[in-house]
Tab-separated table of C-alpha atoms and ligand atoms in Angstrom:
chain	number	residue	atom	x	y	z
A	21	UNK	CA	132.058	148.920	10.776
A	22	UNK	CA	129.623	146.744	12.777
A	23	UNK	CA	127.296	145.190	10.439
A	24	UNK	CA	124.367	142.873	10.677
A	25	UNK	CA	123.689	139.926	8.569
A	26	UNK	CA	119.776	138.869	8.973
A	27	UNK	CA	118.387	136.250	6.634
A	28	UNK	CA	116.609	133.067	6.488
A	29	UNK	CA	118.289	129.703	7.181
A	30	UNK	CA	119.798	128.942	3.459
A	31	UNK	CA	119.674	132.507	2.447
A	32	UNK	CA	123.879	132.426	1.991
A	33	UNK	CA	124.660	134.443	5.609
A	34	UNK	CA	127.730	132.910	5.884
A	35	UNK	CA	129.063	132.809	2.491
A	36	UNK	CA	128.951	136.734	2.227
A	37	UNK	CA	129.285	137.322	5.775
A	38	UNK	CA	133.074	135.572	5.234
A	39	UNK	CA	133.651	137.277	1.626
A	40	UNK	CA	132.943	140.704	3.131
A	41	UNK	CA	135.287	139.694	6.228
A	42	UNK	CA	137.630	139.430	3.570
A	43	UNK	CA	136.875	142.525	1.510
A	44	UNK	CA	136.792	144.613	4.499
A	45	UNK	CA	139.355	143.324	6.931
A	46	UNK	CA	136.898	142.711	9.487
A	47	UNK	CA	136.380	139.671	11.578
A	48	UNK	CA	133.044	137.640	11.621
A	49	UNK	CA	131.513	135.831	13.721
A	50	UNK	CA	128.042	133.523	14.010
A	51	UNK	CA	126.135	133.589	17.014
A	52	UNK	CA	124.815	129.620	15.689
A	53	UNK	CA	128.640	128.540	15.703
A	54	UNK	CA	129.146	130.254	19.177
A	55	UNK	CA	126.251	128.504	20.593
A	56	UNK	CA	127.237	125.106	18.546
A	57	UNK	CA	130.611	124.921	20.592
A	58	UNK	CA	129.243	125.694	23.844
A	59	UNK	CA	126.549	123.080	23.365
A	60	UNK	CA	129.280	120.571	22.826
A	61	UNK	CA	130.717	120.805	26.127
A	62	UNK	CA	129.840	118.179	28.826
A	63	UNK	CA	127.941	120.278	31.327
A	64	UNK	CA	124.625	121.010	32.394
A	65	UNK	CA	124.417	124.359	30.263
A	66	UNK	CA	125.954	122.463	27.058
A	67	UNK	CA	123.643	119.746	27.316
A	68	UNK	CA	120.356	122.312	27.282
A	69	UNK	CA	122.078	124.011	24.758
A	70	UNK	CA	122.100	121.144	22.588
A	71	UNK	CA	118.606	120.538	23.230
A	72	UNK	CA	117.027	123.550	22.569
A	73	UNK	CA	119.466	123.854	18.891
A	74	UNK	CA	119.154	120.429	18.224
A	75	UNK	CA	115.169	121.087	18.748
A	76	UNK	CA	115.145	124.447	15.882
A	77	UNK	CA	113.717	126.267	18.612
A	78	UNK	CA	115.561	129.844	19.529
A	79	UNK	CA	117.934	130.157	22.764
A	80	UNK	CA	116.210	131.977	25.171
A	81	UNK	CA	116.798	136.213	24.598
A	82	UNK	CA	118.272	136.929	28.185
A	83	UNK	CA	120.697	133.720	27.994
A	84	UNK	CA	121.650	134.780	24.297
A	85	UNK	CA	122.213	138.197	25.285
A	86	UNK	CA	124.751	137.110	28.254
A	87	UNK	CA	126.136	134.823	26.184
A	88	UNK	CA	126.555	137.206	22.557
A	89	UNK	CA	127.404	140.074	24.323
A	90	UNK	CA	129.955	138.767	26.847
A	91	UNK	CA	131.794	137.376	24.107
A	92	UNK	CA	131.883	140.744	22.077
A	93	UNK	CA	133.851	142.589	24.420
A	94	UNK	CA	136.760	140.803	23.483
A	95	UNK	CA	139.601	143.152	22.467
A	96	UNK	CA	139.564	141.340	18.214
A	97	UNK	CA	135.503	142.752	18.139
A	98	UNK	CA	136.657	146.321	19.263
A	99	UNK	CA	136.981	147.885	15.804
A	100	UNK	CA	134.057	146.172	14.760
A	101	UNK	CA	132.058	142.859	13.454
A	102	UNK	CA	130.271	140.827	10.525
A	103	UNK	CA	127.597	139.578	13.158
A	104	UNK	CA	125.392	136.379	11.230
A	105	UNK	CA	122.659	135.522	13.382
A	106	UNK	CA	122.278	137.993	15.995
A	107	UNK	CA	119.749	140.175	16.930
A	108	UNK	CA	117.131	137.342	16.111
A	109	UNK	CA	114.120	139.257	17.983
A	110	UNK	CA	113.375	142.655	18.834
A	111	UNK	CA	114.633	142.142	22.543
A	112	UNK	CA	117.654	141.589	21.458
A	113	UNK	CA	117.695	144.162	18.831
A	114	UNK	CA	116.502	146.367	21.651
A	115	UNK	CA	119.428	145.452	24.055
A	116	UNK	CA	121.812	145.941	21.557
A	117	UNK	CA	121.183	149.542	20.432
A	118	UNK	CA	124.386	151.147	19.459
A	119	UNK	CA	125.856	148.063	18.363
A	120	UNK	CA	124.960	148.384	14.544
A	121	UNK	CA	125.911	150.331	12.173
A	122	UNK	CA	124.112	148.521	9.206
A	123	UNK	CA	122.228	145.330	8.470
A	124	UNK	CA	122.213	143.387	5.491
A	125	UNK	CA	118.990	141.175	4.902
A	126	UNK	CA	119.328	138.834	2.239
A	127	UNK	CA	115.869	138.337	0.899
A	128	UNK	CA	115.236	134.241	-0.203
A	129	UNK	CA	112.136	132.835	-0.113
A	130	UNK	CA	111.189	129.831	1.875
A	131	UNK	CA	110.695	128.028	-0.927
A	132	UNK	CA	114.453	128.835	-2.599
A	133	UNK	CA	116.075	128.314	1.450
A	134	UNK	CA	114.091	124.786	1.666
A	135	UNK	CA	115.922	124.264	-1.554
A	136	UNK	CA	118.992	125.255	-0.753
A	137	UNK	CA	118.930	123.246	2.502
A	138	UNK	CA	117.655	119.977	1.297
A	139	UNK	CA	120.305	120.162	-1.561
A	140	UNK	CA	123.443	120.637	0.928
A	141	UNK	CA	125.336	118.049	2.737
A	142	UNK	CA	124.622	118.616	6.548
A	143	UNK	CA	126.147	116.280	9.634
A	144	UNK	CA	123.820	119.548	11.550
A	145	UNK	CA	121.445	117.895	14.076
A	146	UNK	CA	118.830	120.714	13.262
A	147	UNK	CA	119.253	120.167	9.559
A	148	UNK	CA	116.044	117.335	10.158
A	149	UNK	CA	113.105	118.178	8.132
A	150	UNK	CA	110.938	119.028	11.428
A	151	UNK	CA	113.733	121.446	12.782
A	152	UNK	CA	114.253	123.235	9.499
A	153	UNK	CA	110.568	123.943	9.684
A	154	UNK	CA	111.295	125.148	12.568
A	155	UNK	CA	113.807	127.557	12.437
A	156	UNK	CA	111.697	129.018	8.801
A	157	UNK	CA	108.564	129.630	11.440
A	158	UNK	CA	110.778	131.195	13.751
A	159	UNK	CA	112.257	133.024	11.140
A	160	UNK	CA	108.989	134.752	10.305
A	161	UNK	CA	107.557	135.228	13.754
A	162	UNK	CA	110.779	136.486	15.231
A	163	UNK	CA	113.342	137.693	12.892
A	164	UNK	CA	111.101	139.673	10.456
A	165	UNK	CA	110.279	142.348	13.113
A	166	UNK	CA	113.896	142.365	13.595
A	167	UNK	CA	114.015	143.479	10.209
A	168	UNK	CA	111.409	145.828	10.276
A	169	UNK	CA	112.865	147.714	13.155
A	170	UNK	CA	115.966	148.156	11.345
A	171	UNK	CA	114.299	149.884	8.284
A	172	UNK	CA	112.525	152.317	11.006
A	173	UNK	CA	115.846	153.131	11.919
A	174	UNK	CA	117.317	153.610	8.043
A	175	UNK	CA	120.125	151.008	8.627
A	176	UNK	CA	118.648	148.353	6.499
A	177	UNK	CA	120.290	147.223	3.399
A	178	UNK	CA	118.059	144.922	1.421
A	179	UNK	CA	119.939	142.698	-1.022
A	180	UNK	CA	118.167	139.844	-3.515
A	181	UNK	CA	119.487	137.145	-1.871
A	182	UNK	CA	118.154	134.852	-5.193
A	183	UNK	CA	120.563	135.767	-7.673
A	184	UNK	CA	123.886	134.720	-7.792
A	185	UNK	CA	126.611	134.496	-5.633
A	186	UNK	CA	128.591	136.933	-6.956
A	187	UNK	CA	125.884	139.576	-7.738
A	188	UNK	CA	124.216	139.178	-4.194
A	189	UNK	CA	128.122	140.269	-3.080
A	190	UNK	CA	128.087	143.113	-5.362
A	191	UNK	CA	124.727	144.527	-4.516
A	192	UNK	CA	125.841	144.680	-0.862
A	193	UNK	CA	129.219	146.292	-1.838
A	194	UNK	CA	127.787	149.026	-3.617
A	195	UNK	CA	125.428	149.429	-0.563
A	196	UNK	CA	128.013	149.372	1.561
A	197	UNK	CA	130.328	151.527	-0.210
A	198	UNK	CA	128.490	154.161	0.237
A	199	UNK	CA	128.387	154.563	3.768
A	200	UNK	CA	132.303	154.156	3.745
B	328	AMP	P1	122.156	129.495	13.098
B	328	AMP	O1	123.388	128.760	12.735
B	328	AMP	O2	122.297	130.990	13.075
B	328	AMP	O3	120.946	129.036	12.352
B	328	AMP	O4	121.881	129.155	14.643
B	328	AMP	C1	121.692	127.820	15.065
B	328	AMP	C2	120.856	127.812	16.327
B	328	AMP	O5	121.509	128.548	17.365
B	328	AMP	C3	119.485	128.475	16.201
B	328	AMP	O6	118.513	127.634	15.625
B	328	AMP	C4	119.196	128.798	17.652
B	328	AMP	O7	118.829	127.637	18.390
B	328	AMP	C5	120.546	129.254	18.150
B	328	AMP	N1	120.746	130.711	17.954
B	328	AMP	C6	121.677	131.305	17.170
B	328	AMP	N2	121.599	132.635	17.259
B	328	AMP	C7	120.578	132.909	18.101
B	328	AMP	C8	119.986	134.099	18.606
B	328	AMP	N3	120.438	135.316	18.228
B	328	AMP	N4	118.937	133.993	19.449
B	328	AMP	C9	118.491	132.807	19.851
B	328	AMP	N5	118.989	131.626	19.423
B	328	AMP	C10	120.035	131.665	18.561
């Protein structure tokens, strides 16, 4: 199964992208942490890297794509992927036709994600007020077409990302389920 997980910054990606890794035997993987560890190395593309996460502001879509997609031909993403973070814009979404089978969008308001964010301890460079912002704006301008295109193409799953934890898990389930 190659699923999608789109969602706000806060929205709990990662948390159910890594319970249904478990519940599905299927590895996942975060185009953020990707680009996190390449921006730590000491060259010229790791420093711009930094600066463009560091800033909240989106990697551009033909180094993302060269970057993402490179690193999902390896042999552990053949049988599929729990992608968190990728296709961010409808370029990429574009460029990566035939690569989803479903997406999940957890729906959170900016108001719960600013929440969420300002309540969780973060050593995250682009956890700073101005680069949340950021990323929210992004978010809207980018990401919700992304979204959008999806539901054109009947592969959304739309989830209440605002209840808890465990329900949010077992609305995507039963989603999921169905498909299997
Ligand atoms: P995330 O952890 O998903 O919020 O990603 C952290 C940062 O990595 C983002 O704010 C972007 O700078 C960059 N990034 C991650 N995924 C993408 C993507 N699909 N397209 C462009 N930039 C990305």
């Amino acid at each position: 199964m190659k699923l999608v997980l789109i969602g706000i910054q806060g929205a709990g990606k990662s948390t159910q992208g890594n319970f249904l890794s478990e519940e599905y035997n299927i590895p996942y993987l975060s185009s953020g942490h990707i680009f996190r560890e390449m921006a730590k190395e000491k060259t010229q593309m790791g420093r711009w890297l930094k600066e463009t996460i560091n800033s909240g502001a989106l990697v551009p879509d033909d180094k993302t794509l060269e970057i993402i997609l490179t690193y999902l031909e390896k042999p552990e993403y053949a049988n599929g992927y729990i992608l968190d973070g990728f296709p961010r814009t409808v370029v990429q979404a574009e460029a990566f036709n035939g690569g989803v089978d479903k997406v999940v969008f957890l729906d959170v308001s900016d108001k719960e994600a600013l929440w969420r964010i300002a309540g969780r301890v973060s050593d995250r460079a682009d956890e700073t007020v101005h680069a949340i912002r950021k990323r929210i704006d992004s978010f809207h301008e980018y990401t919700k077409p992304v979204v959008e295109y999806y539901r054109q193409q009947d592969k959304l799953v739309a989830v209440d990302g605002e209840q808890n934890i465990d329900d949010v898990f077992k609305d995507i389930k039963k989603e999921l389920d169905k498909i299997r």
